[in-house]
XYZ file of C-alpha atoms in Angstrom:
711
model
C 133.214 36.375 121.714
C 133.321 39.611 119.722
C 130.346 41.097 117.921
C 131.217 39.548 114.566
C 131.493 36.030 116.037
C 128.268 36.609 117.957
C 126.310 37.488 114.849
C 127.781 34.541 112.928
C 126.920 32.167 115.762
C 123.366 33.425 116.022
C 122.709 33.262 112.305
C 122.481 37.005 111.758
C 122.053 38.447 108.279
C 124.952 40.858 107.757
C 125.752 43.261 104.964
C 129.108 44.936 104.530
C 129.679 47.999 102.412
C 132.008 48.408 99.472
C 132.652 51.366 97.233
C 131.434 51.231 93.663
C 132.126 53.827 91.019
C 128.863 55.612 91.703
C 128.586 55.261 95.453
C 128.291 52.841 98.367
C 127.059 49.328 97.656
C 126.346 46.449 99.998
C 127.772 42.936 99.888
C 127.364 40.149 102.410
C 129.962 40.110 105.131
C 130.994 36.646 103.919
C 131.687 38.107 100.479
C 133.747 40.853 102.057
C 135.838 38.317 103.957
C 136.312 36.260 100.803
C 137.765 39.336 99.136
C 140.242 39.694 101.974
C 138.617 42.754 103.461
C 137.954 42.633 107.188
C 135.033 45.015 107.031
C 132.515 45.550 109.812
C 128.972 44.966 108.693
C 127.121 48.151 107.754
C 123.742 46.546 108.487
C 123.115 43.446 110.647
C 119.783 41.786 111.314
C 119.693 39.381 114.271
C 117.158 36.546 114.620
C 115.397 38.439 117.405
C 114.693 41.269 114.935
C 117.342 43.646 116.262
C 118.837 45.689 113.430
C 122.298 47.160 113.965
C 123.260 50.003 111.626
C 126.645 51.695 111.634
C 126.740 55.469 111.651
C 129.487 57.471 109.974
C 128.134 60.720 111.384
C 130.385 62.196 114.057
C 128.124 63.400 116.852
C 128.669 66.816 118.410
C 125.075 67.656 119.215
C 123.787 68.159 115.674
C 122.029 64.781 115.398
C 123.931 63.183 112.494
C 124.535 60.024 114.495
C 120.773 59.441 114.407
C 119.899 60.884 111.009
C 122.236 58.757 108.884
C 121.107 55.316 110.165
C 117.532 56.554 110.025
C 117.906 57.031 106.252
C 118.960 53.368 105.913
C 116.122 52.261 108.185
C 113.605 54.220 106.114
C 114.377 52.452 102.865
C 114.667 48.967 104.392
C 111.459 49.543 106.367
C 113.113 48.668 109.670
C 111.239 48.910 112.941
C 113.038 51.951 114.407
C 112.374 50.773 117.955
C 114.534 47.716 117.216
C 117.384 49.602 115.549
C 120.685 49.786 117.419
C 123.393 52.245 116.370
C 127.155 51.764 116.411
C 130.090 53.890 115.218
C 131.521 53.138 111.783
C 135.280 52.420 111.751
C 137.638 55.259 110.843
C 138.079 54.107 107.249
C 137.005 56.713 104.671
C 137.754 54.380 101.756
C 134.924 52.150 102.949
C 132.619 54.355 105.002
C 133.244 57.766 103.464
C 131.322 59.899 100.993
C 132.777 61.061 97.643
C 134.838 64.233 97.894
C 136.590 65.014 94.639
C 138.980 62.177 93.836
C 138.819 60.674 97.304
C 136.350 59.699 99.995
C 135.939 61.416 103.337
C 134.219 60.906 106.687
C 134.676 64.548 107.625
C 131.502 65.974 109.149
C 132.067 69.623 108.286
C 130.408 72.143 106.023
C 126.934 70.791 106.867
C 127.803 67.729 104.799
C 126.574 64.693 106.726
C 123.005 64.205 105.523
C 123.377 65.775 102.093
C 126.470 63.738 101.158
C 125.372 60.357 102.511
C 121.666 60.632 101.668
C 121.500 58.900 98.275
C 124.028 56.167 99.084
C 122.340 55.252 102.352
C 118.912 55.133 100.740
C 120.202 52.714 98.106
C 121.862 50.579 100.789
C 118.605 50.333 102.730
C 116.649 49.513 99.587
C 119.086 46.686 98.781
C 118.492 45.114 102.198
C 114.746 45.397 101.684
C 115.009 43.640 98.293
C 116.941 40.741 99.825
C 114.364 40.348 102.577
C 111.486 40.394 100.077
C 113.187 37.851 97.799
C 113.786 35.412 100.657
C 110.228 35.740 101.915
C 108.910 35.092 98.394
C 111.004 31.921 98.134
C 109.867 30.758 101.583
C 106.230 31.199 100.635
C 106.703 30.056 97.006
C 105.078 33.210 95.736
C 105.821 36.060 93.350
C 107.902 38.757 95.051
C 105.784 41.397 93.317
C 102.826 40.399 95.508
C 104.717 41.219 98.685
C 105.298 44.443 100.546
C 107.051 45.521 103.722
C 105.989 47.311 106.834
C 108.262 48.169 109.744
C 110.154 44.982 110.612
C 108.026 42.619 108.510
C 107.397 41.270 105.021
C 103.667 40.971 104.378
C 101.627 39.257 101.655
C 98.118 39.928 100.430
C 96.660 37.121 102.516
C 97.831 38.675 105.749
C 100.829 36.441 106.358
C 103.838 38.086 107.987
C 107.492 37.210 108.329
C 109.596 39.205 110.732
C 112.976 40.446 109.583
C 114.582 38.387 112.358
C 112.835 35.231 111.165
C 114.058 35.846 107.626
C 117.600 36.502 108.869
C 117.719 32.969 110.286
C 117.270 31.291 106.877
C 118.044 33.958 104.329
C 120.176 33.304 101.279
C 121.842 36.327 99.821
C 122.264 36.655 96.054
C 125.692 37.444 94.673
C 125.922 40.213 93.725
C 123.200 41.948 95.679
C 120.265 43.276 93.650
C 120.693 46.632 91.966
C 118.391 49.473 92.954
C 117.067 51.969 90.446
C 116.320 55.492 91.632
C 112.676 54.962 90.637
C 112.432 52.131 93.186
C 113.249 54.376 96.138
C 110.401 55.666 98.264
C 108.644 58.861 97.302
C 108.454 61.581 99.936
C 104.819 60.811 100.634
C 105.712 57.211 101.504
C 108.233 58.046 104.220
C 107.578 56.662 107.689
C 110.672 58.124 109.362
C 112.167 60.808 107.123
C 110.496 64.140 107.769
C 108.788 62.840 110.925
C 109.678 63.708 114.540
C 112.082 61.072 115.880
C 114.020 61.332 119.132
C 117.786 61.633 118.901
C 119.545 58.487 120.082
C 122.402 60.287 121.815
C 120.266 62.379 124.157
C 119.336 59.731 126.788
C 122.968 58.648 127.152
C 124.055 62.268 127.517
C 121.410 62.891 130.154
C 122.168 59.822 132.268
C 125.955 60.072 131.912
C 126.528 56.933 129.825
C 127.746 58.858 126.764
C 131.515 58.593 126.455
C 133.402 61.696 125.430
C 137.141 61.533 124.844
C 137.717 63.283 128.154
C 135.770 60.505 129.971
C 138.037 57.640 128.858
C 139.834 55.813 131.674
C 142.444 53.088 131.096
C 144.445 50.954 133.548
C 147.814 52.500 134.302
C 146.920 55.737 132.513
C 148.843 58.935 133.179
C 147.903 62.512 132.325
C 149.483 65.220 130.234
C 148.984 68.884 129.453
C 150.888 71.136 127.085
C 152.394 74.573 126.717
C 152.888 75.697 123.119
C 154.901 78.615 121.820
C 152.885 81.822 122.364
C 154.010 82.970 118.913
C 152.384 80.672 116.380
C 155.013 78.650 114.520
C 157.684 78.837 117.207
C 159.382 75.922 118.975
C 161.008 75.229 122.351
C 164.772 75.553 122.828
C 165.053 74.768 126.539
C 162.966 74.734 129.724
C 163.239 74.255 133.491
C 162.911 70.493 133.292
C 164.500 69.662 136.663
C 162.272 72.058 138.589
C 159.080 70.804 136.943
C 160.063 67.158 137.466
C 160.551 67.842 141.169
C 156.926 68.919 141.601
C 154.398 66.678 143.344
C 152.932 64.069 141.015
C 154.927 65.153 137.958
C 156.463 62.210 136.108
C 158.381 64.084 133.428
C 158.305 66.409 130.448
C 158.250 65.689 126.725
C 159.458 67.951 123.929
C 156.947 68.528 121.146
C 157.706 70.155 117.779
C 155.985 73.368 118.887
C 155.749 72.999 122.642
C 156.397 71.056 125.840
C 154.155 68.485 127.542
C 154.091 67.844 131.283
C 153.204 64.260 132.286
C 151.805 63.556 135.747
C 149.739 61.154 137.822
C 146.654 63.387 137.692
C 145.173 66.249 135.713
C 145.672 68.767 138.570
C 149.347 67.829 138.849
C 149.802 68.028 135.069
C 148.184 71.468 134.996
C 150.297 72.681 137.907
C 153.437 71.492 136.130
C 152.323 73.228 132.953
C 151.917 76.534 134.821
C 155.394 76.143 136.304
C 157.064 75.696 132.918
C 159.595 78.379 131.990
C 160.422 77.876 128.343
C 162.929 79.626 126.133
C 161.288 79.778 122.724
C 162.617 80.075 119.205
C 160.467 82.862 117.757
C 157.525 81.995 115.573
C 155.949 83.214 112.351
C 153.711 85.719 114.155
C 156.616 87.515 115.870
C 155.730 91.202 116.215
C 152.322 90.862 114.580
C 149.618 93.298 115.736
C 146.201 92.172 114.538
C 144.435 95.494 115.142
C 147.035 97.479 113.209
C 146.903 94.943 110.395
C 143.136 95.127 110.178
C 142.887 98.903 110.403
C 145.850 99.811 108.206
C 147.805 96.994 106.530
C 144.894 95.244 104.857
C 143.525 98.508 103.483
C 146.945 99.259 102.001
C 147.006 95.832 100.360
C 143.600 96.560 98.879
C 144.800 99.894 97.509
C 148.090 98.516 96.172
C 147.919 98.153 92.358
C 150.841 95.710 92.523
C 149.178 93.383 95.055
C 148.656 89.788 93.986
C 144.996 89.266 93.088
C 143.038 86.022 92.907
C 139.825 86.446 90.923
C 137.132 84.364 92.578
C 134.239 85.084 90.240
C 133.618 87.173 87.161
C 130.417 87.693 85.202
C 129.602 90.066 82.365
C 131.697 93.234 82.100
C 131.974 94.875 85.509
C 134.453 97.470 84.294
C 132.044 98.772 81.668
C 129.140 98.682 84.118
C 131.002 100.982 86.502
C 132.193 103.257 83.694
C 128.631 103.815 82.461
C 126.906 103.848 85.862
C 124.448 106.546 86.811
C 125.728 106.238 90.380
C 128.371 104.247 92.244
C 128.442 103.413 95.954
C 131.353 102.106 98.031
C 131.644 100.701 101.555
C 134.264 98.995 103.743
C 133.784 96.328 106.406
C 136.027 94.637 108.947
C 135.802 91.578 111.185
C 138.063 90.265 113.950
C 139.510 86.825 114.578
C 137.064 84.374 116.167
C 137.725 81.414 118.476
C 135.737 78.165 118.290
C 134.890 78.215 122.035
C 133.785 74.569 122.094
C 132.585 73.476 125.527
C 134.708 70.323 125.917
C 138.442 71.114 126.094
C 140.565 69.540 123.358
C 141.687 66.095 124.491
C 142.653 62.603 123.368
C 143.786 59.295 124.857
C 146.548 57.097 123.392
C 147.713 53.575 124.307
C 150.405 51.443 122.650
C 150.601 47.678 122.627
C 153.490 45.919 124.374
C 155.525 45.703 121.175
C 155.074 49.400 120.469
C 154.013 48.778 116.879
C 150.301 49.500 117.277
C 148.442 52.339 118.983
C 144.848 52.896 120.060
C 143.360 56.389 120.009
C 140.225 57.636 121.743
C 139.076 61.019 120.447
C 135.963 63.025 119.748
C 136.634 64.162 116.194
C 134.713 65.503 113.229
C 136.968 63.530 110.896
C 138.091 60.122 112.219
C 139.804 59.218 108.941
C 142.027 62.294 108.926
C 142.786 61.963 112.636
C 143.817 58.346 112.194
C 146.131 59.269 109.318
C 147.600 62.207 111.263
C 148.491 59.920 114.171
C 149.999 57.365 111.797
C 152.111 60.031 110.064
C 153.353 61.404 113.390
C 154.495 57.946 114.505
C 155.838 56.755 111.157
C 153.096 54.082 111.097
C 150.693 53.067 108.379
C 146.979 53.560 109.025
C 146.424 49.861 109.841
C 148.667 50.269 112.894
C 146.271 52.839 114.375
C 143.058 51.585 115.967
C 140.677 54.494 116.314
C 137.801 54.747 118.807
C 135.314 57.474 117.986
C 133.836 59.372 120.936
C 131.186 62.027 121.374
C 132.248 65.664 121.146
C 131.358 68.579 123.365
C 131.320 70.921 120.372
C 133.428 70.986 117.231
C 132.536 73.954 114.978
C 135.352 73.071 112.556
C 138.195 72.832 115.106
C 138.084 69.080 115.687
C 139.113 67.838 112.234
C 142.913 67.650 112.206
C 143.939 65.108 114.822
C 146.712 67.439 116.001
C 146.137 66.944 119.725
C 145.541 63.187 119.190
C 148.924 63.048 117.475
C 150.448 64.827 120.463
C 148.881 62.266 122.821
C 150.375 59.441 120.746
C 153.809 61.079 120.701
C 153.742 61.498 124.496
C 152.461 57.943 125.107
C 155.291 56.468 123.056
C 157.811 58.544 125.000
C 156.561 57.596 128.487
C 155.517 54.034 127.547
C 152.182 54.351 129.335
C 148.627 55.110 128.257
C 148.195 58.905 128.227
C 145.226 61.217 128.470
C 146.153 64.629 127.057
C 144.063 67.687 127.901
C 144.590 71.201 126.590
C 143.274 73.665 129.191
C 141.151 76.542 127.922
C 144.050 78.967 128.209
C 146.165 76.775 125.929
C 143.402 76.332 123.376
C 142.964 80.105 123.173
C 146.661 80.999 123.208
C 147.509 78.415 120.568
C 144.147 78.473 118.863
C 143.192 78.116 115.248
C 140.904 81.007 114.489
C 138.326 82.220 112.027
C 140.345 84.687 109.912
C 140.020 88.414 110.373
C 139.131 90.216 107.158
C 138.942 93.608 105.471
C 136.398 94.001 102.692
C 135.608 96.639 100.133
C 132.370 96.499 98.145
C 131.247 98.702 95.288
C 127.974 98.830 93.374
C 127.156 100.429 90.024
C 123.555 101.559 89.650
C 121.964 102.109 86.243
C 119.455 104.812 85.261
C 116.586 102.766 86.732
C 118.372 102.361 90.063
C 119.049 98.663 89.511
C 122.395 97.250 90.563
C 124.096 96.610 87.236
C 127.662 96.173 88.501
C 129.088 94.526 91.619
C 132.651 94.504 92.920
C 133.829 92.786 96.096
C 137.397 92.429 97.379
C 138.283 90.528 100.558
C 141.743 90.938 102.108
C 143.399 88.868 104.812
C 145.313 85.674 105.580
C 143.647 82.307 105.240
C 143.321 81.453 101.560
C 140.108 79.544 100.952
C 138.897 80.290 104.485
C 138.566 83.943 103.466
C 136.335 83.634 100.463
C 133.564 81.151 101.248
C 130.267 83.008 100.911
C 131.754 85.882 98.927
C 129.803 84.980 95.786
C 126.157 86.047 95.372
C 124.296 83.230 93.564
C 121.039 84.432 95.112
C 121.208 87.746 93.211
C 121.134 88.167 89.451
C 123.465 91.155 89.120
C 124.643 90.890 85.488
C 128.172 92.260 85.881
C 130.330 91.067 88.763
C 133.977 91.047 89.778
C 134.922 89.295 93.031
C 138.526 88.940 94.184
C 140.755 88.064 97.124
C 144.107 89.556 98.164
C 146.371 87.787 100.632
C 148.200 89.374 103.561
C 150.168 86.543 105.261
C 150.951 86.856 108.957
C 151.544 83.357 110.363
C 148.431 83.201 112.563
C 146.910 79.719 112.735
C 143.479 79.847 111.084
C 140.837 77.183 110.654
C 137.333 76.452 109.442
C 134.803 77.965 111.843
C 131.069 77.414 111.790
C 130.120 78.613 108.261
C 133.730 79.764 107.727
C 133.965 82.959 105.622
C 130.212 83.172 105.070
C 129.957 84.871 108.452
C 131.949 87.987 107.572
C 131.285 87.932 103.831
C 127.502 87.731 104.164
C 127.736 90.436 106.840
C 129.442 92.749 104.341
C 127.212 91.838 101.386
C 123.881 92.107 103.163
C 124.840 95.255 105.087
C 125.864 96.872 101.816
C 122.632 95.846 100.081
C 120.684 97.329 102.984
C 122.660 100.558 102.578
C 121.745 100.643 98.885
C 118.093 100.098 99.735
C 118.138 102.916 102.307
C 119.831 105.257 99.813
C 117.076 104.449 97.327
C 114.356 105.010 99.936
C 113.059 101.481 99.317
C 111.866 98.667 101.526
C 114.802 96.234 101.994
C 112.826 93.239 100.707
C 111.457 95.109 97.705
C 114.953 96.368 96.861
C 116.374 92.854 96.887
C 113.584 91.573 94.679
C 113.568 94.435 92.183
C 116.972 96.103 92.178
C 119.188 93.097 93.058
C 117.190 90.680 90.840
C 116.732 88.058 93.557
C 116.317 84.505 92.241
C 112.991 82.651 92.620
C 114.472 80.545 95.440
C 115.522 83.726 97.231
C 112.140 85.344 96.629
C 110.467 82.375 98.323
C 112.495 82.622 101.546
C 112.128 86.421 101.637
C 108.363 86.210 101.289
C 108.176 83.468 103.906
C 110.204 85.331 106.526
C 108.203 88.513 105.879
C 105.070 86.531 106.667
C 106.626 84.961 109.778
C 107.631 88.274 111.386
C 104.749 90.444 110.124
C 107.345 92.571 108.359
C 105.131 95.601 107.778
C 103.727 95.729 111.318
C 105.200 98.570 113.445
C 107.402 97.452 116.344
C 107.248 98.681 119.943
C 109.055 101.957 120.673
C 112.807 101.502 120.812
C 112.835 98.407 118.628
C 113.481 97.848 114.933
C 113.747 95.009 112.449
C 116.804 94.096 110.413
C 116.873 91.707 107.457
C 119.569 89.566 105.860
C 119.877 86.592 103.561
C 121.853 83.509 104.519
C 123.540 81.095 102.132
C 125.557 77.995 102.958
C 126.081 74.411 101.729
C 123.396 74.554 99.067
C 120.754 75.931 101.424
C 119.305 79.417 101.389
C 117.544 81.367 104.080
C 116.218 84.789 104.922
C 116.327 86.041 108.493
C 114.891 88.936 110.474
C 116.028 90.152 113.901
C 114.057 92.430 116.231
C 116.580 94.574 118.076
C 116.780 97.223 120.770
C 119.737 99.349 121.864
C 120.704 100.761 125.247
C 122.421 103.953 124.130
C 124.008 104.624 127.503
C 125.832 101.281 127.663
C 126.065 100.529 123.945
C 124.539 97.089 124.534
C 122.511 95.581 121.685
C 119.698 93.196 122.580
C 118.126 90.815 120.056
C 114.616 90.035 121.292
C 113.263 87.939 118.457
C 114.653 86.077 115.467
C 112.883 84.548 112.503
C 114.496 82.416 109.808
C 112.932 80.881 106.688
C 115.085 78.092 105.248
C 115.130 76.244 101.947
C 117.132 73.106 102.758
C 115.506 70.602 100.416
C 114.117 67.464 102.055
C 114.584 67.797 105.806
C 115.313 64.327 107.161
C 114.710 65.183 110.821
C 112.811 68.483 111.257
C 113.132 68.791 115.029
C 116.851 67.987 115.011
C 117.322 70.393 112.117
C 115.378 73.134 113.893
C 117.500 72.739 117.030
C 120.626 72.797 114.875
C 119.568 76.000 113.129
C 118.622 77.624 116.439
C 122.052 76.742 117.804
C 123.552 78.440 114.746
C 121.565 81.588 115.518
C 122.818 81.627 119.120
C 126.393 80.881 118.023
C 126.143 83.656 115.455
C 124.780 86.145 117.976
C 127.622 85.371 120.340
C 130.225 86.044 117.671
C 128.427 89.166 116.417
C 127.939 90.825 119.786
C 130.945 89.703 121.816
C 133.669 87.444 120.464
C 137.051 88.726 119.320
C 140.638 87.512 119.427
C 143.466 90.034 119.157
C 147.231 89.590 118.911
C 149.926 92.010 120.031
C 153.594 91.293 119.583
C 152.547 88.081 117.906
C 150.784 86.716 121.000
C 147.072 86.194 121.663
C 145.812 88.645 124.293
C 142.774 86.701 125.516
C 143.130 83.696 127.832
C 139.712 82.456 128.992
C 136.040 83.378 129.137
C 136.635 86.329 131.438
C 138.229 88.244 128.550
C 136.947 86.266 125.571
C 133.268 86.983 126.073
C 130.503 84.714 124.829
C 126.732 85.116 124.827
C 125.055 84.514 128.177
C 121.787 82.673 128.637
C 120.040 85.910 129.631
C 120.873 87.417 126.220
C 119.375 84.640 124.092
C 116.308 85.860 122.121
C 113.043 85.078 123.851
C 111.599 84.056 120.480
C 113.351 82.072 117.748
C 111.163 80.797 114.930
C 112.559 78.580 112.179
C 110.468 77.497 109.184
C 111.539 75.024 106.504
C 110.089 75.473 103.049
C 108.535 72.173 101.943
C 110.659 70.687 99.177
C 110.725 67.317 97.420
C 114.417 67.635 96.540
C 117.686 66.214 97.837
C 118.693 67.565 101.273
C 121.135 70.449 101.450
C 123.211 71.546 104.451
C 121.528 72.915 107.580
C 124.232 72.810 110.254
C 125.581 76.270 109.405
C 122.733 78.116 107.684
C 121.640 79.632 111.029
C 124.856 81.598 111.459
C 125.773 83.831 108.446
C 122.693 86.065 108.372
C 122.867 87.252 111.971
C 125.505 89.998 111.737
C 123.940 91.951 108.886
C 120.416 91.609 110.260
C 121.526 93.035 113.626
C 123.553 95.818 112.000
C 120.675 96.715 109.698
C 118.278 96.927 112.647
C 120.718 99.178 114.524
C 120.818 101.460 111.474
C 117.038 101.799 111.639
C 117.315 102.758 115.303
C 120.246 105.188 114.991
C 120.786 106.128 111.358
C 124.382 104.889 111.702
C 125.979 101.757 110.285
C 128.025 99.193 112.150
C 130.811 98.044 109.851
C 133.226 96.277 112.214
C 132.279 92.920 113.716
C 131.813 92.171 116.596
C 129.517 94.970 117.714
C 130.908 95.353 121.217
C 129.349 97.977 123.515
C 132.500 100.082 123.216
C 132.266 100.101 119.429
C 128.566 100.902 119.493
C 129.086 103.842 121.856
C 131.930 105.049 119.673
C 129.652 104.915 116.636
C 126.909 106.864 118.419
C 129.266 109.648 119.468
C 131.264 109.832 116.233
């Protein structure tokens, strides 16, 4: 008996979800079946009071798996201790949020809570209305005299009906009752939202029950690992197939569009076969590319080239006139290297075909199950209905796990060998054939008027990556009247990808470092300069004032330490951060001792989860700012594992990290990435206060710092 039959047999009250023009709406599961849609119930209430709620939030440690069902439970007044969570199917048309002209389940860009929030509240309120209406009919009373408390409908006389009791006899109106926005709970009425609630995934992760893609085991399963062309965009021509096949445990090799897979009876044998591969490659798009030369020379030439193709990203007022009439102009350049996602769990997926070969099952930890399912279907020439997708936990995503590329490879290999296959990319492969945060060159210019206010602003970002280059390049938190912001492309064939906060990381670094330079030139306090000379918005003023209070901004620091300030902006949220920094001049090592961040993220559904998420962003940001860089020479990535792609160590994490959320009675905005963008500029600005010299190339490796000090 499957779950659906079980709930039917036990008289459960089930609600499916359909898409209306203005969002998600519930119908009974029976109605959904009548319409020919085999839809899993979004909410089920069993006679014993157990409430099952599906979650569309891919879980990679950020807490979305818990937060989204909690929003439903809040509005339906469910007893959270009786709520059971289950993954939503990989069907964006049913379980996705609106994204332009389509719907998406992609958990990227800090979208989960802010995009699902309103729809899930309405869904929960609809369930609550049905429960109230059935209780009123049972008691022959006016529904207006009834109220709910967790798991029960209550009347004025003290009678109670449990949700499970109601589920056993409930009749569901067709269509379900509409919910007006005024009927939703006010913030002061919340029992769950804004209150500390334990994440549901943590116990399973602690005791080992949580299933990641790499944990999946199937009868008769074999194992595969891959070797892709070291030049991005290349493909295999030939390889030493006979020699590899002769190795212990190796079952064969499979040609991929851009690489070769080795199939074996175990992971160690697959990895050994991969290492033994000798492949003749057809050269790729990155052939001959040198990333350091491009960043130091080529991109600057593109910026200076009057014939270069320009994409204007934002324009306000008359920047040209502002610069022509300026009392003073200031210019600065900034650079940043490629960055790798460095997720803890290696990329992996499991694929299994049915006996007829016309259906496939996929097990994968993905940020976007809908896209992954479609990618597998496209690879196989299937339609989406022929792909059954099983969502798993993820050991980190950071924007890399959204494409389904390695899941598609697993499916391709499984069809070839006619066995279930677990594919694992080793760390070396993930780095060599990675998809990176773009490197970028930036030039900023400011025009100051007679009063010293910034009247004109110009920002040009150069690199390869299209939209990945320019997120965060605009300055909605400052009221500079005349602005010109542009992007210039410099294609090179390197695979690039969204990376936690995407372009905000290097763009905010450039913007906030430059503003700090302007403040220092003016002899002004950095906060006062932002408020007075940059015309900071009221929202920005609030986070600046809050972080100044948190860190005791005007209090002198111990000898050898200094504070650095930066704003952060991402996914509708704003923040201001301060880092307390010291510098070992002999080694060039920067140490961040303390970090404070004041965040305006609207209504915070789960404060403790959000705080942990923001703190993880700070640590992730520090790692990228102080250590992480990918370089290419001759078109090939030079780094191979964590011995030469350095990440932050536990001993270097700040001993103090304080995060404060400004109380807001507004819709939630994104918090998953707000902890990252501010870090680079805050650290660089603190180093300037210690040395009088500016760091303009990220990351700030010890070698670069020592070079700056001796320049």
